[in-house]
mmCIF file of C-alpha atoms and ligand atoms in Angstrom:
data_model
loop_
_atom_site.group_PDB
_atom_site.id
_atom_site.type_symbol
_atom_site.label_atom_id
_atom_site.label_comp_id
_atom_site.label_asym_id
_atom_site.label_seq_id
_atom_site.Cartn_x
_atom_site.Cartn_y
_atom_site.Cartn_z
ATOM 1 C CA MET A 23 0.000 0.000 0.000
ATOM 2 C CA GLN A 24 1.517 3.265 -1.117
ATOM 3 C CA HIS A 25 -0.156 5.916 0.963
ATOM 4 C CA MET A 26 -1.319 5.844 4.560
ATOM 5 C CA PRO A 27 -3.288 8.701 6.042
ATOM 6 C CA THR A 28 -2.104 9.795 9.472
ATOM 7 C CA SER A 29 -5.220 8.796 11.429
ATOM 8 C CA LEU A 30 -5.122 5.223 10.189
ATOM 9 C CA GLU A 31 -1.370 5.057 10.627
ATOM 10 C CA ASN A 32 -1.869 5.762 14.326
ATOM 11 C CA GLU A 33 -4.643 3.241 14.558
ATOM 12 C CA VAL A 34 -2.537 0.609 12.789
ATOM 13 C CA GLN A 35 0.311 1.138 15.240
ATOM 14 C CA GLU A 36 -2.028 0.478 18.150
ATOM 15 C CA THR A 37 -3.858 -2.509 16.679
ATOM 16 C CA PRO A 38 -2.035 -4.238 13.842
ATOM 17 C CA LEU A 39 -4.264 -5.478 11.029
ATOM 18 C CA SER A 40 -5.094 -9.129 11.198
ATOM 19 C CA LEU A 41 -6.770 -11.252 8.577
ATOM 20 C CA LYS A 42 -10.306 -12.517 9.087
ATOM 21 C CA ALA A 43 -10.595 -14.096 5.661
ATOM 22 C CA GLU A 44 -8.750 -14.187 2.392
ATOM 23 C CA ALA A 45 -9.750 -15.108 -1.137
ATOM 24 C CA LYS A 46 -6.742 -16.699 -2.811
ATOM 25 C CA ASP A 47 -6.656 -17.157 -6.572
ATOM 26 C CA PHE A 48 -10.415 -17.596 -6.329
ATOM 27 C CA SER A 49 -12.567 -18.234 -9.399
ATOM 28 C CA PHE A 50 -16.256 -19.008 -9.725
ATOM 29 C CA TYR A 51 -18.311 -20.509 -12.551
ATOM 30 C CA TYR A 52 -22.021 -20.482 -13.395
ATOM 31 C CA GLY A 53 -21.993 -23.487 -15.732
ATOM 32 C CA ASP A 54 -19.300 -22.642 -18.285
ATOM 33 C CA PHE A 55 -19.369 -18.923 -17.534
ATOM 34 C CA LYS A 56 -16.449 -17.748 -15.416
ATOM 35 C CA ALA A 57 -17.983 -14.948 -13.345
ATOM 36 C CA ILE A 58 -15.014 -14.454 -10.973
ATOM 37 C CA LYS A 59 -11.496 -14.629 -12.349
ATOM 38 C CA SER A 60 -8.593 -15.454 -10.028
ATOM 39 C CA VAL A 61 -9.407 -12.918 -7.341
ATOM 40 C CA SER A 62 -7.099 -12.547 -4.348
ATOM 41 C CA LEU A 63 -8.516 -10.293 -1.650
ATOM 42 C CA PRO A 64 -7.804 -9.912 2.072
ATOM 43 C CA ILE A 65 -10.637 -9.195 4.523
ATOM 44 C CA TYR A 66 -9.255 -7.596 7.660
ATOM 45 C CA GLU A 67 -10.641 -8.283 11.080
ATOM 46 C CA LYS A 68 -13.034 -5.681 12.529
ATOM 47 C CA LYS A 69 -12.736 -3.519 9.428
ATOM 48 C CA VAL A 70 -15.265 -2.726 6.734
ATOM 49 C CA THR A 71 -14.303 -3.708 3.188
ATOM 50 C CA ALA A 72 -16.404 -2.324 0.327
ATOM 51 C CA LEU A 73 -16.808 -4.056 -3.038
ATOM 52 C CA ILE A 74 -17.513 -1.555 -5.806
ATOM 53 C CA GLY A 75 -17.761 -1.740 -9.594
ATOM 54 C CA PRO A 76 -20.270 -1.497 -12.431
ATOM 55 C CA SER A 77 -23.390 -3.634 -12.524
ATOM 56 C CA GLY A 78 -22.635 -7.220 -13.536
ATOM 57 C CA CYS A 79 -18.933 -7.112 -12.579
ATOM 58 C CA GLY A 80 -19.343 -9.934 -10.041
ATOM 59 C CA LYS A 81 -19.735 -8.158 -6.687
ATOM 60 C CA SER A 82 -22.693 -10.259 -5.505
ATOM 61 C CA THR A 83 -21.182 -13.455 -6.880
ATOM 62 C CA LEU A 84 -17.973 -12.884 -4.932
ATOM 63 C CA LEU A 85 -19.847 -11.879 -1.769
ATOM 64 C CA ARG A 86 -22.069 -14.978 -1.843
ATOM 65 C CA SER A 87 -19.023 -17.224 -2.173
ATOM 66 C CA PHE A 88 -17.936 -16.200 1.328
ATOM 67 C CA ASN A 89 -20.833 -18.096 2.892
ATOM 68 C CA ARG A 90 -21.216 -20.855 0.297
ATOM 69 C CA MET A 91 -24.564 -19.465 -0.827
ATOM 70 C CA HIS A 92 -23.963 -20.837 -4.331
ATOM 71 C CA ASP A 93 -24.127 -24.382 -2.951
ATOM 72 C CA LEU A 94 -27.901 -23.924 -2.948
ATOM 73 C CA TYR A 95 -27.982 -23.708 -6.770
ATOM 74 C CA PRO A 96 -27.033 -26.417 -9.287
ATOM 75 C CA ASN A 97 -24.265 -26.246 -11.864
ATOM 76 C CA THR A 98 -21.968 -23.833 -10.020
ATOM 77 C CA ARG A 99 -18.298 -24.343 -9.243
ATOM 78 C CA TYR A 100 -15.734 -22.790 -6.918
ATOM 79 C CA GLN A 101 -12.004 -22.845 -7.604
ATOM 80 C CA GLY A 102 -9.149 -21.729 -5.368
ATOM 81 C CA ASN A 103 -9.451 -20.814 -1.712
ATOM 82 C CA ILE A 104 -11.441 -18.693 0.645
ATOM 83 C CA ASP A 105 -9.442 -19.067 3.829
ATOM 84 C CA PHE A 106 -11.041 -18.174 7.122
ATOM 85 C CA TYR A 107 -9.095 -17.235 10.248
ATOM 86 C CA PRO A 108 -8.014 -17.777 12.994
ATOM 87 C CA ASP A 109 -8.346 -21.465 12.142
ATOM 88 C CA ALA A 110 -7.161 -21.044 8.501
ATOM 89 C CA THR A 111 -9.982 -23.260 7.204
ATOM 90 C CA ASN A 112 -10.662 -23.149 3.474
ATOM 91 C CA LEU A 113 -14.430 -22.470 3.493
ATOM 92 C CA LEU A 114 -14.709 -24.056 0.049
ATOM 93 C CA ASP A 115 -13.360 -27.401 1.174
ATOM 94 C CA PRO A 116 -16.114 -29.970 0.489
ATOM 95 C CA LYS A 117 -15.512 -31.361 3.980
ATOM 96 C CA VAL A 118 -16.617 -28.024 5.488
ATOM 97 C CA ASP A 119 -20.332 -27.966 6.371
ATOM 98 C CA PRO A 120 -22.012 -25.013 4.592
ATOM 99 C CA ILE A 121 -24.603 -24.694 7.383
ATOM 100 C CA GLU A 122 -21.821 -24.138 9.914
ATOM 101 C CA VAL A 123 -20.196 -21.640 7.525
ATOM 102 C CA ARG A 124 -23.464 -19.662 7.440
ATOM 103 C CA MET A 125 -23.479 -19.449 11.237
ATOM 104 C CA ARG A 126 -19.996 -17.925 11.184
ATOM 105 C CA VAL A 127 -20.613 -15.780 8.110
ATOM 106 C CA GLY A 128 -23.978 -13.987 8.143
ATOM 107 C CA MET A 129 -25.620 -12.381 5.125
ATOM 108 C CA VAL A 130 -27.915 -9.369 4.742
ATOM 109 C CA PHE A 131 -29.608 -8.885 1.380
ATOM 110 C CA GLN A 132 -30.672 -5.918 -0.688
ATOM 111 C CA LYS A 133 -34.338 -6.293 0.132
ATOM 112 C CA PRO A 134 -35.130 -6.977 3.796
ATOM 113 C CA ASN A 135 -36.361 -10.576 3.981
ATOM 114 C CA PRO A 136 -37.809 -11.253 7.432
ATOM 115 C CA PHE A 137 -39.538 -14.612 7.834
ATOM 116 C CA PRO A 138 -43.355 -14.494 8.183
ATOM 117 C CA LYS A 139 -42.994 -14.987 11.929
ATOM 118 C CA SER A 140 -42.876 -12.781 14.998
ATOM 119 C CA ILE A 141 -40.043 -10.344 15.641
ATOM 120 C CA PHE A 142 -38.812 -12.629 18.430
ATOM 121 C CA GLU A 143 -38.902 -15.804 16.328
ATOM 122 C CA ASN A 144 -37.017 -14.128 13.484
ATOM 123 C CA VAL A 145 -34.084 -13.424 15.774
ATOM 124 C CA ALA A 146 -34.323 -16.769 17.607
ATOM 125 C CA TYR A 147 -34.319 -18.699 14.321
ATOM 126 C CA GLY A 148 -30.606 -19.536 14.086
ATOM 127 C CA LEU A 149 -30.409 -20.365 17.805
ATOM 128 C CA ARG A 150 -33.230 -22.881 17.404
ATOM 129 C CA LEU A 151 -31.431 -24.419 14.402
ATOM 130 C CA ARG A 152 -28.436 -24.831 16.665
ATOM 131 C CA LYS A 153 -30.664 -26.445 19.269
ATOM 132 C CA ASP A 154 -29.538 -23.910 21.876
ATOM 133 C CA LYS A 155 -32.627 -24.832 23.842
ATOM 134 C CA SER A 156 -32.825 -23.052 27.191
ATOM 135 C CA LYS A 157 -35.619 -20.462 27.135
ATOM 136 C CA SER A 158 -33.756 -17.901 29.205
ATOM 137 C CA TYR A 159 -30.629 -18.308 27.078
ATOM 138 C CA ILE A 160 -32.611 -17.685 23.885
ATOM 139 C CA GLU A 161 -34.390 -14.669 25.409
ATOM 140 C CA GLY A 162 -31.087 -13.165 26.482
ATOM 141 C CA ARG A 163 -29.494 -13.689 23.064
ATOM 142 C CA VAL A 164 -32.507 -12.227 21.247
ATOM 143 C CA GLU A 165 -32.456 -9.120 23.449
ATOM 144 C CA GLN A 166 -28.712 -8.626 22.973
ATOM 145 C CA ALA A 167 -28.930 -9.108 19.197
ATOM 146 C CA LEU A 168 -31.777 -6.571 18.948
ATOM 147 C CA LYS A 169 -29.756 -4.123 21.053
ATOM 148 C CA ASP A 170 -26.676 -4.644 18.889
ATOM 149 C CA ALA A 171 -28.822 -4.015 15.810
ATOM 150 C CA ALA A 172 -30.141 -0.754 17.357
ATOM 151 C CA LEU A 173 -33.718 -2.032 17.218
ATOM 152 C CA TRP A 174 -34.490 -3.058 20.808
ATOM 153 C CA ASP A 175 -36.035 0.216 21.983
ATOM 154 C CA GLU A 176 -38.400 0.279 19.025
ATOM 155 C CA VAL A 177 -39.659 -3.303 19.389
ATOM 156 C CA LYS A 178 -39.241 -4.385 23.016
ATOM 157 C CA ASP A 179 -42.953 -3.963 23.734
ATOM 158 C CA ARG A 180 -44.119 -5.902 20.683
ATOM 159 C CA LEU A 181 -41.699 -8.798 20.296
ATOM 160 C CA HIS A 182 -44.528 -11.183 19.438
ATOM 161 C CA ASN A 183 -45.991 -9.071 16.643
ATOM 162 C CA GLN A 184 -45.433 -10.015 13.033
ATOM 163 C CA ALA A 185 -42.054 -8.885 11.697
ATOM 164 C CA THR A 186 -43.588 -7.978 8.349
ATOM 165 C CA ALA A 187 -45.476 -5.100 10.039
ATOM 166 C CA LEU A 188 -42.189 -3.246 10.672
ATOM 167 C CA SER A 189 -40.966 -0.449 8.383
ATOM 168 C CA GLY A 190 -38.365 -1.252 5.716
ATOM 169 C CA GLY A 191 -35.504 0.172 7.764
ATOM 170 C CA GLN A 192 -36.650 -1.712 10.871
ATOM 171 C CA GLN A 193 -36.970 -4.934 8.862
ATOM 172 C CA GLN A 194 -33.405 -4.526 7.620
ATOM 173 C CA ARG A 195 -32.157 -4.009 11.199
ATOM 174 C CA LEU A 196 -34.169 -7.094 12.200
ATOM 175 C CA CYS A 197 -32.363 -9.110 9.500
ATOM 176 C CA ILE A 198 -29.077 -7.839 10.933
ATOM 177 C CA ALA A 199 -30.210 -8.899 14.441
ATOM 178 C CA ARG A 200 -31.118 -12.338 13.048
ATOM 179 C CA CYS A 201 -27.528 -12.689 11.812
ATOM 180 C CA LEU A 202 -26.017 -11.353 15.043
ATOM 181 C CA ALA A 203 -27.896 -13.825 17.243
ATOM 182 C CA THR A 204 -25.596 -16.688 16.260
ATOM 183 C CA ASP A 205 -22.462 -14.593 16.917
ATOM 184 C CA PRO A 206 -21.050 -14.464 13.383
ATOM 185 C CA GLU A 207 -17.443 -13.462 12.774
ATOM 186 C CA LEU A 208 -18.017 -11.965 9.327
ATOM 187 C CA LEU A 209 -21.098 -10.148 8.037
ATOM 188 C CA LEU A 210 -21.848 -9.865 4.324
ATOM 189 C CA PHE A 211 -24.050 -7.017 3.117
ATOM 190 C CA ASP A 212 -25.298 -6.891 -0.481
ATOM 191 C CA GLU A 213 -26.428 -3.314 -1.202
ATOM 192 C CA PRO A 214 -28.276 -3.278 2.142
ATOM 193 C CA THR A 215 -29.717 0.214 1.768
ATOM 194 C CA SER A 216 -30.736 0.319 -1.878
ATOM 195 C CA ALA A 217 -34.400 -0.335 -0.991
ATOM 196 C CA LEU A 218 -34.415 2.197 1.891
ATOM 197 C CA ASP A 219 -35.109 5.921 2.260
ATOM 198 C CA PRO A 220 -32.277 8.327 3.245
ATOM 199 C CA ILE A 221 -33.082 8.297 6.979
ATOM 200 C CA ALA A 222 -33.207 4.497 7.183
ATOM 201 C CA THR A 223 -30.018 4.404 5.089
ATOM 202 C CA ALA A 224 -28.225 6.678 7.567
ATOM 203 C CA SER A 225 -29.280 4.473 10.488
ATOM 204 C CA ILE A 226 -27.932 1.341 8.754
ATOM 205 C CA GLU A 227 -24.656 3.136 8.005
ATOM 206 C CA ASP A 228 -24.361 4.210 11.671
ATOM 207 C CA LEU A 229 -25.037 0.653 12.687
ATOM 208 C CA ILE A 230 -22.292 -0.677 10.403
ATOM 209 C CA HIS A 231 -19.886 1.691 12.186
ATOM 210 C CA GLN A 232 -20.895 0.263 15.557
ATOM 211 C CA LEU A 233 -20.869 -3.354 14.400
ATOM 212 C CA LYS A 234 -17.245 -3.319 13.344
ATOM 213 C CA GLU A 235 -16.238 -3.221 16.988
ATOM 214 C CA LYS A 236 -17.419 -6.828 17.101
ATOM 215 C CA VAL A 237 -17.363 -8.263 13.583
ATOM 216 C CA SER A 238 -15.616 -7.986 10.245
ATOM 217 C CA ILE A 239 -17.760 -6.663 7.401
ATOM 218 C CA LEU A 240 -17.789 -7.056 3.628
ATOM 219 C CA ILE A 241 -20.283 -4.794 1.865
ATOM 220 C CA VAL A 242 -21.322 -4.456 -1.762
ATOM 221 C CA THR A 243 -22.459 -0.984 -2.664
ATOM 222 C CA HIS A 244 -23.133 0.780 -5.945
ATOM 223 C CA ASN A 245 -23.074 4.078 -4.060
ATOM 224 C CA MET A 246 -19.545 5.433 -3.947
ATOM 225 C CA TYR A 247 -20.396 7.988 -1.272
ATOM 226 C CA GLN A 248 -21.567 5.115 0.873
ATOM 227 C CA ALA A 249 -18.282 3.293 0.286
ATOM 228 C CA THR A 250 -16.344 6.361 1.460
ATOM 229 C CA ARG A 251 -18.632 6.807 4.472
ATOM 230 C CA VAL A 252 -18.620 3.253 5.795
ATOM 231 C CA SER A 253 -15.511 1.420 4.636
ATOM 232 C CA ASP A 254 -11.870 1.196 5.669
ATOM 233 C CA PHE A 255 -10.809 -0.731 2.561
ATOM 234 C CA THR A 256 -12.206 -0.766 -0.957
ATOM 235 C CA ALA A 257 -11.931 -3.308 -3.760
ATOM 236 C CA TYR A 258 -12.764 -2.189 -7.293
ATOM 237 C CA MET A 259 -13.965 -4.982 -9.596
ATOM 238 C CA PHE A 260 -14.506 -5.070 -13.340
ATOM 239 C CA MET A 261 -15.723 -8.014 -15.441
ATOM 240 C CA GLY A 262 -15.023 -10.577 -12.756
ATOM 241 C CA GLU A 263 -11.535 -9.326 -11.987
ATOM 242 C CA LEU A 264 -10.210 -7.413 -9.024
ATOM 243 C CA VAL A 265 -8.700 -4.272 -10.541
ATOM 244 C CA GLU A 266 -7.487 -2.534 -7.397
ATOM 245 C CA PHE A 267 -7.620 -2.975 -3.634
ATOM 246 C CA GLY A 268 -6.444 -0.552 -0.962
ATOM 247 C CA GLU A 269 -7.441 1.704 1.855
ATOM 248 C CA THR A 270 -10.628 3.535 0.970
ATOM 249 C CA THR A 271 -8.917 6.943 1.254
ATOM 250 C CA GLN A 272 -6.189 5.786 -1.124
ATOM 251 C CA ILE A 273 -8.590 4.256 -3.662
ATOM 252 C CA PHE A 274 -10.684 7.426 -3.796
ATOM 253 C CA ASN A 275 -7.886 10.015 -3.508
ATOM 254 C CA THR A 276 -5.005 8.421 -5.338
ATOM 255 C CA PRO A 277 -6.153 5.393 -7.350
ATOM 256 C CA GLN A 278 -3.195 3.613 -8.899
ATOM 257 C CA ARG A 279 -5.042 2.283 -11.929
ATOM 258 C CA ALA A 280 -6.553 4.446 -14.667
ATOM 259 C CA GLU A 281 -9.639 2.169 -14.774
ATOM 260 C CA THR A 282 -10.312 2.762 -11.072
ATOM 261 C CA GLU A 283 -9.990 6.492 -11.504
ATOM 262 C CA ALA A 284 -12.362 6.489 -14.500
ATOM 263 C CA TYR A 285 -14.975 4.623 -12.461
ATOM 264 C CA ILE A 286 -14.798 6.650 -9.261
ATOM 265 C CA THR A 287 -14.828 9.983 -11.082
ATOM 266 C CA GLY A 288 -17.991 8.865 -12.869
ATOM 267 C CA ARG A 289 -16.448 8.910 -16.316
ATOM 268 C CA PHE A 290 -17.358 5.274 -16.680
ATOM 269 C CA GLY A 291 -19.882 2.798 -15.263
HETATM 270 P P1 ADP B 5 -22.982 -7.527 -9.643
HETATM 271 O O1 ADP B 5 -23.446 -7.924 -8.285
HETATM 272 O O2 ADP B 5 -21.644 -6.868 -9.664
HETATM 273 O O3 ADP B 5 -23.996 -6.693 -10.364
HETATM 274 P P2 ADP B 5 -23.290 -10.358 -10.272
HETATM 275 O O4 ADP B 5 -22.379 -11.037 -9.351
HETATM 276 O O5 ADP B 5 -24.738 -10.388 -9.963
HETATM 277 O O6 ADP B 5 -22.793 -8.857 -10.531
HETATM 278 O O7 ADP B 5 -23.105 -11.001 -11.731
HETATM 279 C C1 ADP B 5 -21.828 -11.248 -12.287
HETATM 280 C C2 ADP B 5 -22.000 -11.950 -13.620
HETATM 281 O O8 ADP B 5 -22.535 -13.250 -13.409
HETATM 282 C C3 ADP B 5 -22.959 -11.252 -14.584
HETATM 283 O O9 ADP B 5 -22.468 -11.421 -15.885
HETATM 284 C C4 ADP B 5 -24.252 -12.007 -14.385
HETATM 285 O O10 ADP B 5 -25.039 -11.959 -15.553
HETATM 286 C C5 ADP B 5 -23.763 -13.415 -14.106
HETATM 287 N N1 ADP B 5 -24.702 -14.155 -13.222
HETATM 288 C C6 ADP B 5 -25.161 -13.761 -12.023
HETATM 289 N N2 ADP B 5 -25.980 -14.686 -11.480
HETATM 290 C C7 ADP B 5 -26.038 -15.702 -12.375
HETATM 291 C C8 ADP B 5 -26.716 -16.974 -12.407
HETATM 292 N N3 ADP B 5 -27.489 -17.377 -11.394
HETATM 293 N N4 ADP B 5 -26.533 -17.748 -13.501
HETATM 294 C C9 ADP B 5 -25.731 -17.350 -14.519
HETATM 295 N N5 ADP B 5 -25.062 -16.175 -14.548
HETATM 296 C C10 ADP B 5 -25.207 -15.358 -13.498
HETATM 297 MG MG1 MG B 6 -25.225 -7.472 -7.238
#
């Protein structure tokens, strides 16, 4: 990395960067179509990494690989590694259970997708899958997850109401709470605010800031202002390739590649 702004330099001296995950020479195929081409990308612990690039460049495909989402669809193929730390497990290893991966790596989608259940049951869902049975344990975890998702105060008096009655922004925070309940180490966000109004968007961005005290975050966004507001690192993708990766301030202030500069200055894409 060529340039380090002073604030981050100080921060780095106090807490050295450590890897949470790392794509290594990673490729992905839909049938014969190679959608991701030999991408190597570090994901640093308790930092926010943004994936940016024009529509169709492979942002969602790469993101979904980090929790083996593609396993749910036929005729797809992973190649290379997605290593996960501290245990240095390759998440793509067929011996690794994708259900366990999805407990450690949570995912929040573009459109909030609460289950047609109560607020409480939405958050308890993963705990029940894990057969964490004790009632008081589940209640405690649900409360903590809702607090961590900045939703508790708004819903504590109506935990048994239908989740679908919440506003869009509340539903998205509920989906975040549902992920948090199982204590994930990495959270994946795929354009989490593109269906939300500006106020709900700001509250999700604030929440992402708070969450990185506990978890590592990888976020796809088509909004470059959002990338500069929420992320520490940015990866610019084009046609399935990783063009440039660096600190967000470096990518936006002094991109090293002409293609990156063309995209972030809006001359392209
Ligand atoms: P982005 O999120 O950057 O818009 P995607 O990851 O959705 O891009 O798509 C990357 C490429 O993979 C595109 O060419 C897209 O058409 C293709 N693609 C995405 N999903 C599928 C699928 N289920 N089957 C076949 N091709 C797909
Ligand atoms: Mg996408």
